[in-house]
Short mmCIF file of C-alpha atoms and ligand atoms in Angstrom, two decimals:
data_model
loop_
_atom_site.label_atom_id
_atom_site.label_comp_id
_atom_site.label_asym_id
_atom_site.label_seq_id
_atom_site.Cartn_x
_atom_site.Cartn_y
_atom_site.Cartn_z
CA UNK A 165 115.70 51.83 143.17
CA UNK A 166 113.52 54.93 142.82
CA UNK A 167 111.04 56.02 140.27
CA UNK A 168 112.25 59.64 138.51
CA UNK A 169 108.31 60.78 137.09
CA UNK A 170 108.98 63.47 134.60
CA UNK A 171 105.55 65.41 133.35
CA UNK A 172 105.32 69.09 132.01
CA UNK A 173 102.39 70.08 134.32
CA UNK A 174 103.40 69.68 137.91
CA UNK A 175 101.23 68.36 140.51
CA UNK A 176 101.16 72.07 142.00
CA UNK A 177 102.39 75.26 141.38
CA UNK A 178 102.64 78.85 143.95
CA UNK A 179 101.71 82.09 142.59
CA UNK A 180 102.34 85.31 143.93
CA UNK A 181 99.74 87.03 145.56
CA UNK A 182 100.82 90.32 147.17
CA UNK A 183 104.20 88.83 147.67
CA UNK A 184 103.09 85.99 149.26
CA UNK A 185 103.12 82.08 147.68
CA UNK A 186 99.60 81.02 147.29
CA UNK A 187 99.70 77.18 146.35
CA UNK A 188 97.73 76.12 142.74
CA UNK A 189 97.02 72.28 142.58
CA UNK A 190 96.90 71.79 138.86
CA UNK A 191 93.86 70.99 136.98
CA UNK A 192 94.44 68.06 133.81
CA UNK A 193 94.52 64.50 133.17
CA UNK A 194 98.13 63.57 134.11
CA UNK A 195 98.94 66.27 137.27
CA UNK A 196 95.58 64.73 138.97
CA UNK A 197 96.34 60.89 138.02
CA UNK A 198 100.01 60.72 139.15
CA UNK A 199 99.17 62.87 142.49
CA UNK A 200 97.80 59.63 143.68
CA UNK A 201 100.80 57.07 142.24
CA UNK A 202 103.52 59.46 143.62
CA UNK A 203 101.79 59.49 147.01
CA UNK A 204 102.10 56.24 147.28
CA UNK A 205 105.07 54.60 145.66
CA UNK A 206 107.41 57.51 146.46
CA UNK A 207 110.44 59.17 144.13
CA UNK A 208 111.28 61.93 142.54
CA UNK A 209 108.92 64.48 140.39
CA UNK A 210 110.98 66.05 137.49
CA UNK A 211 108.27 68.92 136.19
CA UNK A 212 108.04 72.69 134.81
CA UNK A 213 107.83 75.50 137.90
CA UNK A 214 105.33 77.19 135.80
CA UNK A 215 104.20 79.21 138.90
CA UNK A 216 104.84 82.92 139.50
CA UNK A 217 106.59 82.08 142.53
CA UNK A 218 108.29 78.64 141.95
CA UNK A 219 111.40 79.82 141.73
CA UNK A 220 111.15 79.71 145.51
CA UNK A 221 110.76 76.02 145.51
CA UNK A 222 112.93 74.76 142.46
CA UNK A 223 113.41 71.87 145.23
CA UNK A 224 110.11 70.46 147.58
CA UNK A 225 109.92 67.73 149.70
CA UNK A 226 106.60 66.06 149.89
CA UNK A 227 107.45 63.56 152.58
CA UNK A 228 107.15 60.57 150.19
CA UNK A 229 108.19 61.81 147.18
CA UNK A 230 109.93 65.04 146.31
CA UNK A 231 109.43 68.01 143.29
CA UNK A 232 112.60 69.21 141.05
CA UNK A 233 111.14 72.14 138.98
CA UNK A 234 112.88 73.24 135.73
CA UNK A 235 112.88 76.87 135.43
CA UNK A 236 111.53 78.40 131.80
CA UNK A 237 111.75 81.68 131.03
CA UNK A 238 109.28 83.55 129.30
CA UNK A 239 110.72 83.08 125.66
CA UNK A 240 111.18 79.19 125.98
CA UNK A 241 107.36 78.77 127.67
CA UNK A 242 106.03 80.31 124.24
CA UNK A 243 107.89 78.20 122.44
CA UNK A 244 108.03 74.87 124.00
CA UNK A 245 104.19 75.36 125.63
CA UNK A 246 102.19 77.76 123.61
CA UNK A 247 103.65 77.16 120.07
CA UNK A 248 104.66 73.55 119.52
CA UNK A 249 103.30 71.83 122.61
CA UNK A 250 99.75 73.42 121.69
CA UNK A 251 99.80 75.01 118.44
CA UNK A 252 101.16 72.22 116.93
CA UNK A 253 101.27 68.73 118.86
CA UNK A 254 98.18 69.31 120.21
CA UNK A 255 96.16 69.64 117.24
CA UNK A 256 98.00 67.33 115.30
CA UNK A 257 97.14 64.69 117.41
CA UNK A 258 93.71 65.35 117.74
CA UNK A 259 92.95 65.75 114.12
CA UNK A 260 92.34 69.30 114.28
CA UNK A 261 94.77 70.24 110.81
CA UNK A 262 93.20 73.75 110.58
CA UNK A 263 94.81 74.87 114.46
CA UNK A 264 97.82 73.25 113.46
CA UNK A 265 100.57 76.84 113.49
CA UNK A 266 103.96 75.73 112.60
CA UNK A 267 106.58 77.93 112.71
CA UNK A 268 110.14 75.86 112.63
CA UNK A 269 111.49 78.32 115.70
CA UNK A 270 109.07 77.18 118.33
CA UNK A 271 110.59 73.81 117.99
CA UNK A 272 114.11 74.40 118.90
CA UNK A 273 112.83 76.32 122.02
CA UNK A 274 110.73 72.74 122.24
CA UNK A 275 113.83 71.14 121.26
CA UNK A 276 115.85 73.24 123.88
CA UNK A 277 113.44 72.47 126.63
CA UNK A 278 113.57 69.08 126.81
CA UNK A 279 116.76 69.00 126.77
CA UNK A 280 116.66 70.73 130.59
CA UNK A 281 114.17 68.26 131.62
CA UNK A 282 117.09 65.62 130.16
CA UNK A 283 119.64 67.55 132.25
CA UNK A 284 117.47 67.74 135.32
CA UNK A 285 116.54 63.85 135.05
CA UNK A 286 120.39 63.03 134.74
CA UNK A 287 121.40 65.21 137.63
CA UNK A 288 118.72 63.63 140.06
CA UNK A 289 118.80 60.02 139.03
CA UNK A 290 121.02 56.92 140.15
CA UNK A 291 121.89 53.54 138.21
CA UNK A 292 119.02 51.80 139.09
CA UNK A 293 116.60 54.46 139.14
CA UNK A 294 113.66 53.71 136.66
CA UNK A 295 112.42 56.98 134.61
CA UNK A 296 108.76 56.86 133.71
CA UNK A 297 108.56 60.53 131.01
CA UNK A 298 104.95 61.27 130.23
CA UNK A 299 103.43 63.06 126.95
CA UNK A 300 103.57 64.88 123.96
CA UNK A 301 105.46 67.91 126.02
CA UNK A 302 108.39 65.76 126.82
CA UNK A 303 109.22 63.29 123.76
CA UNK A 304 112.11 63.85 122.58
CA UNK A 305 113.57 63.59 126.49
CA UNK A 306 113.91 59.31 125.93
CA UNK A 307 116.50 60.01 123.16
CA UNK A 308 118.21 63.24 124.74
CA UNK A 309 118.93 60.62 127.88
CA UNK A 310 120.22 58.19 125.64
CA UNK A 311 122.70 60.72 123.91
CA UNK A 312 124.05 61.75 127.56
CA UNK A 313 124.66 58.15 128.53
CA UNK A 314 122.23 57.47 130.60
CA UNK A 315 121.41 53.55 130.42
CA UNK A 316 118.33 53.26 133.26
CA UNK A 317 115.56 51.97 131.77
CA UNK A 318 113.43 54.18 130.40
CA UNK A 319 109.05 54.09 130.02
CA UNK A 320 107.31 56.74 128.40
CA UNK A 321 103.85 56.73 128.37
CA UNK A 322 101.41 58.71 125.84
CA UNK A 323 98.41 60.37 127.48
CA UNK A 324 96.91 62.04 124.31
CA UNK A 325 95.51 59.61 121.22
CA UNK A 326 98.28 58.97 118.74
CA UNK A 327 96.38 59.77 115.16
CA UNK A 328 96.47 57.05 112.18
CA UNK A 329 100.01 57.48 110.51
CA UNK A 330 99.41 59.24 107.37
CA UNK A 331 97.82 62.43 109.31
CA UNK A 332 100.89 61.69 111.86
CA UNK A 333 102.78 62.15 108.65
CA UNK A 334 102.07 65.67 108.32
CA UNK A 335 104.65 66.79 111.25
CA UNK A 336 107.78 67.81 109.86
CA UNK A 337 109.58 66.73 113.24
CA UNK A 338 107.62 62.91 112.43
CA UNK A 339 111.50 60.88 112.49
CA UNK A 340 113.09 63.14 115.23
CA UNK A 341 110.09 62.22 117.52
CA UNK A 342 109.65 58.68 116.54
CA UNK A 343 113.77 57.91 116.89
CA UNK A 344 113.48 59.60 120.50
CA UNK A 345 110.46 57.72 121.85
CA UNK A 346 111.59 54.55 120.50
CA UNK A 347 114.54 54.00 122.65
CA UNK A 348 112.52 53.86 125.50
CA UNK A 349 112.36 50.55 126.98
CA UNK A 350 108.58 50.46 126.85
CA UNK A 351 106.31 52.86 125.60
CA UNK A 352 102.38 52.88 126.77
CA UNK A 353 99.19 54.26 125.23
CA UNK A 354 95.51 54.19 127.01
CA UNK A 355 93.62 51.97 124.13
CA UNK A 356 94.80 49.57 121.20
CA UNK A 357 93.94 51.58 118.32
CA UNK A 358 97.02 54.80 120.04
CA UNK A 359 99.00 51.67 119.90
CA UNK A 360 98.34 50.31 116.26
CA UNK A 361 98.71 53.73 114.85
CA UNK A 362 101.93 54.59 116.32
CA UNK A 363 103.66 51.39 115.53
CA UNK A 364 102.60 52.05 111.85
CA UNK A 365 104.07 55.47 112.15
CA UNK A 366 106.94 53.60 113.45
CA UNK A 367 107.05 51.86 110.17
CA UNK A 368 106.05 54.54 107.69
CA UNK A 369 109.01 56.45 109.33
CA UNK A 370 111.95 53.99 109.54
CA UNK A 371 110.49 50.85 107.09
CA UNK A 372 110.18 48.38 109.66
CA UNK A 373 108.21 48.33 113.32
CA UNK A 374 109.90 45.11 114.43
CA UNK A 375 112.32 46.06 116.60
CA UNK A 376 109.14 48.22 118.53
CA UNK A 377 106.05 46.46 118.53
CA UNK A 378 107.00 44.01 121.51
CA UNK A 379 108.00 46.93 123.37
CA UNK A 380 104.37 49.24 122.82
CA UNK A 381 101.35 48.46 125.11
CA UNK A 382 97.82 49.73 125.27
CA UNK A 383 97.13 50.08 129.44
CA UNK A 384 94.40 52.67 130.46
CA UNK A 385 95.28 54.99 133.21
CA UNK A 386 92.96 54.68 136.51
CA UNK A 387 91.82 56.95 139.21
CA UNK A 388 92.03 56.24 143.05
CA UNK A 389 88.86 55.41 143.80
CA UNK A 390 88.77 55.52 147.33
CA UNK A 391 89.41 59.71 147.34
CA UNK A 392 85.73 59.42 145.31
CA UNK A 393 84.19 57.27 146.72
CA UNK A 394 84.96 58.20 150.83
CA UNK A 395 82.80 61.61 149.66
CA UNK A 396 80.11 62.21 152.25
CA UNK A 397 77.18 61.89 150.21
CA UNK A 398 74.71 64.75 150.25
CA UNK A 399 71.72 64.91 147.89
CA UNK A 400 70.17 67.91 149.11
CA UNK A 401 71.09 69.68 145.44
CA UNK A 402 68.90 67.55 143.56
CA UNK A 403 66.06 67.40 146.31
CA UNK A 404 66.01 71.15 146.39
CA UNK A 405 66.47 71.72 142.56
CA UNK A 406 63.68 69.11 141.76
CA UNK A 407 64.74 68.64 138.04
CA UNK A 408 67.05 65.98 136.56
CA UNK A 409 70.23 67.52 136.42
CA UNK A 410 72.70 67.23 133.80
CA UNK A 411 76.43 67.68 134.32
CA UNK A 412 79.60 68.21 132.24
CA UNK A 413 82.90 69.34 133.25
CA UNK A 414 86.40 70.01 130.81
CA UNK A 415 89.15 72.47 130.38
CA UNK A 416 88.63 74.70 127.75
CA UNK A 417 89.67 73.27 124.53
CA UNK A 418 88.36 72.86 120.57
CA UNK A 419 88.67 69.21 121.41
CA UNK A 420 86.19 69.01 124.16
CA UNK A 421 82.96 69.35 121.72
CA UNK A 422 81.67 72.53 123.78
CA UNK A 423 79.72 74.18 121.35
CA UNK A 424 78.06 71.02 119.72
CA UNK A 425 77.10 69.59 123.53
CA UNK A 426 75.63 73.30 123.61
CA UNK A 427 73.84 73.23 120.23
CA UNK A 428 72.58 69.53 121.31
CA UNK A 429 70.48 70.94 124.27
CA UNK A 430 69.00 73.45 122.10
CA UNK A 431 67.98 70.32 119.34
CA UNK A 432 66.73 68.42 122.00
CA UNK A 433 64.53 70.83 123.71
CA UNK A 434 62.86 71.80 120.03
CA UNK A 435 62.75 67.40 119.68
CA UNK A 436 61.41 66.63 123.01
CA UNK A 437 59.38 69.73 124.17
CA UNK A 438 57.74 67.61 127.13
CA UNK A 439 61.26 67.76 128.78
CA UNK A 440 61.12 71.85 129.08
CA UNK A 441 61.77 73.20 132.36
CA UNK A 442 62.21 69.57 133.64
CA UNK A 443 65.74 69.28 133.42
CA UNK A 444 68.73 71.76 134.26
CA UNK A 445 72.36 71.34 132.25
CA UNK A 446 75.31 72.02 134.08
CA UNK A 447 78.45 73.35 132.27
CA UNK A 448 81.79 73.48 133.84
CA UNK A 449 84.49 74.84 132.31
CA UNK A 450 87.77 75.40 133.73
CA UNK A 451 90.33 78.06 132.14
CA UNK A 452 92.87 76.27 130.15
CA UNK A 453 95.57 77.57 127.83
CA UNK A 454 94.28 81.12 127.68
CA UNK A 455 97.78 82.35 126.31
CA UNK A 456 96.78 80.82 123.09
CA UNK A 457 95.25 81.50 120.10
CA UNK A 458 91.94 80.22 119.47
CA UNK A 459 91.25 78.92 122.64
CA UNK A 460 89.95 82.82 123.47
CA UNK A 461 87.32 82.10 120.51
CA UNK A 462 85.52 79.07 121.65
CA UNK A 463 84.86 80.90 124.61
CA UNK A 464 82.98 83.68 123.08
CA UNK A 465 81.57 81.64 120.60
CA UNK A 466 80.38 78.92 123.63
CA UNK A 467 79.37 81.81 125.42
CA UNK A 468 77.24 83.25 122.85
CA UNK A 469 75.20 80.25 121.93
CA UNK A 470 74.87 79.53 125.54
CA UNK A 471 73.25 82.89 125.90
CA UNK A 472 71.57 82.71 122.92
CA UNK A 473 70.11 79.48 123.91
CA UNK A 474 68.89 80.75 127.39
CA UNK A 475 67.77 83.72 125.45
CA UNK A 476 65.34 81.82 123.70
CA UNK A 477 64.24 79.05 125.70
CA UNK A 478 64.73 80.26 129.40
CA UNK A 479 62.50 81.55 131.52
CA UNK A 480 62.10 82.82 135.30
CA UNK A 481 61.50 79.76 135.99
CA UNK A 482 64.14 77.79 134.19
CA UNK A 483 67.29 78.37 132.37
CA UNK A 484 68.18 75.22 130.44
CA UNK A 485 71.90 75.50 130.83
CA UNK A 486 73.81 77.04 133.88
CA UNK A 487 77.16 77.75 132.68
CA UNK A 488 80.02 78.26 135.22
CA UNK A 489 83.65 79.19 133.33
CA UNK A 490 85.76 78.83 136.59
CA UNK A 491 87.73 76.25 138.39
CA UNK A 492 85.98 74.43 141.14
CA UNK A 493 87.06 72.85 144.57
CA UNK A 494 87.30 69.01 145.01
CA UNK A 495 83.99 68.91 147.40
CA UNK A 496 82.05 71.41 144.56
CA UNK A 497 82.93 68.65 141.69
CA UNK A 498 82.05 65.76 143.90
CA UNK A 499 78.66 67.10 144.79
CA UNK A 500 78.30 67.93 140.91
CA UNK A 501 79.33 64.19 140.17
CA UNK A 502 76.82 62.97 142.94
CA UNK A 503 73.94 64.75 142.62
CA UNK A 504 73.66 64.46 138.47
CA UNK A 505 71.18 61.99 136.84
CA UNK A 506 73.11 62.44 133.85
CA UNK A 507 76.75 62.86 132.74
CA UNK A 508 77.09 64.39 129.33
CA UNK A 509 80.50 64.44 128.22
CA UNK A 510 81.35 65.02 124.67
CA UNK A 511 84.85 65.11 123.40
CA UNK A 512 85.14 65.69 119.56
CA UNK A 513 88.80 63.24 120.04
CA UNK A 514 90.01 62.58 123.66
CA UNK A 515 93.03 60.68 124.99
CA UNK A 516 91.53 58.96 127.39
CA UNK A 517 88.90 61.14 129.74
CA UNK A 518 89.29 60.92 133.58
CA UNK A 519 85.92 62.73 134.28
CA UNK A 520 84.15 60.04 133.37
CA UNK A 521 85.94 57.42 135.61
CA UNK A 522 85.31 59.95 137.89
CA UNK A 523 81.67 59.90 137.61
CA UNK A 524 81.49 56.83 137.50
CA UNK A 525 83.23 56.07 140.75
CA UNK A 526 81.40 59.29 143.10
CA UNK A 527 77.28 58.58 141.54
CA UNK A 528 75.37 56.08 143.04
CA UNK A 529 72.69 56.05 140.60
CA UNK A 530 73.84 58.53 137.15
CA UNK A 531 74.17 57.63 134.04
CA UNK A 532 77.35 57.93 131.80
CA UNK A 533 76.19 59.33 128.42
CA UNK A 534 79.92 59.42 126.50
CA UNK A 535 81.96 60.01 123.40
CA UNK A 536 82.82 57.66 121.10
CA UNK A 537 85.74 59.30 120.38
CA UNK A 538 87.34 59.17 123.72
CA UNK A 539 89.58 56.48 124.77
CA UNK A 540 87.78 55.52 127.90
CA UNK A 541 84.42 54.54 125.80
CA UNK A 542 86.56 51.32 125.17
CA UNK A 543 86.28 50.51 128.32
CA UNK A 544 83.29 51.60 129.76
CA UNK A 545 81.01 49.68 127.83
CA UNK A 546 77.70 49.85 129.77
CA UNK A 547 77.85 53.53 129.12
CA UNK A 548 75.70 55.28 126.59
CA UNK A 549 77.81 56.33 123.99
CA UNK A 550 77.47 58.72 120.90
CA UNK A 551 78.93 60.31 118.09
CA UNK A 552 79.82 63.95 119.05
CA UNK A 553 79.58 65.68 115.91
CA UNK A 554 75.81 64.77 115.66
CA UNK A 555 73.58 67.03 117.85
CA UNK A 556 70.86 64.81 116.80
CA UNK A 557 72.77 61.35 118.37
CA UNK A 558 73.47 63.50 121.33
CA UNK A 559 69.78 64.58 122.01
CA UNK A 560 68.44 61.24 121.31
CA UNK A 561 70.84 59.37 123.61
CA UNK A 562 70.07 62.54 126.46
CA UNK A 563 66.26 61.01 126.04
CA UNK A 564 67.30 57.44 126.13
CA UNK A 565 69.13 58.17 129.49
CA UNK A 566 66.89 60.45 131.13
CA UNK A 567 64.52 57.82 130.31
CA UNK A 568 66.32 54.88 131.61
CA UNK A 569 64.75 52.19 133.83
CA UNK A 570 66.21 52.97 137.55
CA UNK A 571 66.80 49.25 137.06
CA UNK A 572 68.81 49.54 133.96
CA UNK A 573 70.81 52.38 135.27
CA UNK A 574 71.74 50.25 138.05
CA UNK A 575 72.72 47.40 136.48
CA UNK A 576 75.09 49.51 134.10
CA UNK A 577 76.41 51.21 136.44
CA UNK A 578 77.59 48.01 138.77
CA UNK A 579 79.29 46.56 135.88
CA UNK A 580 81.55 49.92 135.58
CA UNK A 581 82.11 50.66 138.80
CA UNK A 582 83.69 47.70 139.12
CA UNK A 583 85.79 47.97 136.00
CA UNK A 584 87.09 51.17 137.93
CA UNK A 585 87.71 49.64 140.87
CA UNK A 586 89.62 46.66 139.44
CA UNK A 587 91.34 49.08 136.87
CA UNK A 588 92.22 52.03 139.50
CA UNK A 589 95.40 54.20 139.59
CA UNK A 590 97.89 51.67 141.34
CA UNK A 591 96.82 49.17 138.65
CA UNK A 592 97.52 51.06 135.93
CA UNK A 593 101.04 51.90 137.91
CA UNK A 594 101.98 48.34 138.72
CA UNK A 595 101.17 47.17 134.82
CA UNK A 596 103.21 49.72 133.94
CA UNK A 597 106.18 49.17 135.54
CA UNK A 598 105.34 45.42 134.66
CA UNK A 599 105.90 46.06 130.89
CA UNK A 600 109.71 46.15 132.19
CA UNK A 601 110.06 42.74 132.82
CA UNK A 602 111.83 40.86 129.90
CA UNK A 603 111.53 44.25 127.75
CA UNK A 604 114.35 43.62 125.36
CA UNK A 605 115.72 47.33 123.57
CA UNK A 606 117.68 46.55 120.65
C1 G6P B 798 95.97 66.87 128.73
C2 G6P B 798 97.37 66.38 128.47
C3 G6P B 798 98.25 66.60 129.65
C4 G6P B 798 98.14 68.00 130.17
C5 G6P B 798 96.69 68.39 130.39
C6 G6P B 798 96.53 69.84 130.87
O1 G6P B 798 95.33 66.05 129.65
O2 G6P B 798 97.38 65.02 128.13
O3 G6P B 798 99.59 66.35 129.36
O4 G6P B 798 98.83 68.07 131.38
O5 G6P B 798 95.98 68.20 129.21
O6 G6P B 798 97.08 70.69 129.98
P1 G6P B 798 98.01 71.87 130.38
O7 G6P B 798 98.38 72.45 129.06
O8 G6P B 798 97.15 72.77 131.19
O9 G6P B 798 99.16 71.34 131.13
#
């Protein structure tokens, strides 16, 4: 018995560079958190070649696991990836309605697309084998399996929230994608409330949820631990910057809250003057998506408050906000993660949010100052959470954490570390797979 992972983002990808293949390990919740799993239980990886140059390597063997990349061309990325993966999935189920661009011809290419990830998963999978499909990219792959035969047992888990079913409701594809994920044998979300609202969409859509519910489980994904916390620990940043530092980190997205986290460092220098040129916030962005509409104008319109804030506040001195748009190395981010006081992180709606288990697991003394509208605040309940539409809430809880007793920091921060360690990557895996046991599919 093997496991067949299927995920649309693969765990790397090689680009050309003057006719050379330059690897790209991939940036995003689910290529970083099954890196780990894969290492370590072995299988196959069914996921896009979305590199210039993965043609080349349609096949790779890892050692302990191996890669099968499906090939796209150009016409089925826009519509599978740009158009209904992101235009219209995404913002669905993040309640953004306004980004929401339908257009009924992206989804065939989506349509069409899964069906070669179906294909693929057939052609490298034996009786036996158990197939674990992740996310919105790949859901109507569960049914597509079923139509070909295929009779392994099947888990798909949901990375992104699942929205309350009447908003679900609006998607014109709502039955094809609720018949296809049902017939998994179990399907997983990261918190109860992704759970509850897709088993009411399961209802809304076919009048009953019975034959589901005992099937659908809320299990949040971990992180290995040990890759952040063997970092060699080097505090020289904050020694020679000698102001509390700040520190955020997300692709660029409308869901991420950039602007307002912006906007709430401007409110809360004009609240709390005395903090002026004592503190220094730390922006990370990483390019995400740039294909797409609208992701091109949160940049400029990030960019231009960020400016405009510096403008007005900074000095020679002191700039309030240091703004990086690029991706950074693993050692970079862990000396970000360990040298920060503070970890502002800000989704307006978030899955789940593996920066802040990361945080969590690399500081030795920072404080986690996080959404309430991301999955992991259900978890992490020692952190400081807020509402990320209020720039007010945001600047007030900035205070209340710089502020915080080392003491009270420290006592926090125990009991989540130890939620992460308890709750880490191979957990999440092995509860998984557990949900298999005595799954009955009707
Ligand atoms: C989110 C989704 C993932 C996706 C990631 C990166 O975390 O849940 O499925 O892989 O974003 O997005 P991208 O579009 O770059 O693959």
């Amino acid at each position: 018995m093997s496991i067949i992972m299927s995920t649309s983002r693969g765990p790397h990808s090689y680009d050309r560079l003057r006719d050379v293949p330059v690897k790209r390990e991939n940036v995003g919740g689910v290529a970083t958190g099954l890196r780990g799993i894969m290492e370590s239980m072995g299988g196959k990886w069914v996921c896009w070649g979305d590199g210039t140059m993965d043609s080349r390597f349609q096949h790779e063997d890892m050692g302990k696991y191996s890669i099968e990349r499906v090939m796209l061309s150009q016409r089925e990325k826009k519509g599978y990836y740009d158009e209904y993966s992101n235009s219209v999935l995404w913002p669905l189920f993040h309640y953004f309605r306004e980004k929401i661009e339908y257009d009924s011809r992206s989804y065939e290419q989506y349509e069409s697309v899964n069906k070669k990830f179906a294909s693929e998963i057939a052609k490298v999978s034996q009786a036996g084998d158990i197939i674990w499909i992740h996310d919105y990219q790949l859901s109507l792959v569960p049914g597509m399996l079923r139509e070909m035969g295929i009779q392994n047992k099947i888990i798909f888990t949901w990375h992104i929230p699942w929205v309350a079913s009447e908003f679900y409701f609006l998607l014109p594809e709502r039955d094809q994608l609720i018949k296809s994920i049902s017939q998994s044998d179990s399907i997983t979300f990261h918190t109860m409330d992704y759970a509850r609202n897709f088993i009411s969409s399961v209802a809304r859509s076919t009048g009953s949820s019975d034959s589901v519910k005992s099937r659908v489980h809320s299990i949040p994904l971990g992180i290995d631990y040990r890759r952040f916390n063997q970092y060699r620990r080097d505090h020289s940043l904050r020694k020679k910057h000698g102001k509390s530092i700040i520190f955020s980190i997300d692709r660029l997205d409308y869901s991420k809250g950039l602007v307002n986290r912006a906007q709430s460092i401007e409110y809360f220098i004009r609240k709390y003057p005395e903090y002026r040129e004592k503190f220094t916030f730390i922006m990370v962005v990483t390019p995400s998506r740039s294909n797409i509409s609208g992701y091109e104008d949160i940049k400029d319109n990030l960019e231009m408050n960020i400016g405009r804030i510096n403008g007005l506040y900074g000095s020679i001195n002191w700039m309030p906000i240091v703004y990086m748009y690029r991706r950074l190395s693993q050692g970079q981010l862990l000396n970000y993660y360990y040298n920060a006081d503070v970890a502002l992180i800000t989704p307006l709606k978030d899955g789940l949010n593996l920066v802040a288990e990361e945080f969590v697991a690399t500081t030795e003394r920072g404080i986690l100052v996080i959404s309430e509208f991301a999955g992991v605040s259900d978890y992490l309940s020692e952190s400081i959470t807020v509402n990320p539409n209020s720039t007010m809430d945001i600047a007030d809880k900035l205070k209340l954490a710089l502020d915080m007793s080392d003491e009270e920091r420290m006592k926090r921060l125990k009991v989540m570390k130890e939620f992460i360690i308890k709750h880490d990557d191979r957990w999440w895996a092995k509860k998984v797979l557990g949900t298999l046991k005595g799954s009955k599919r009707p």
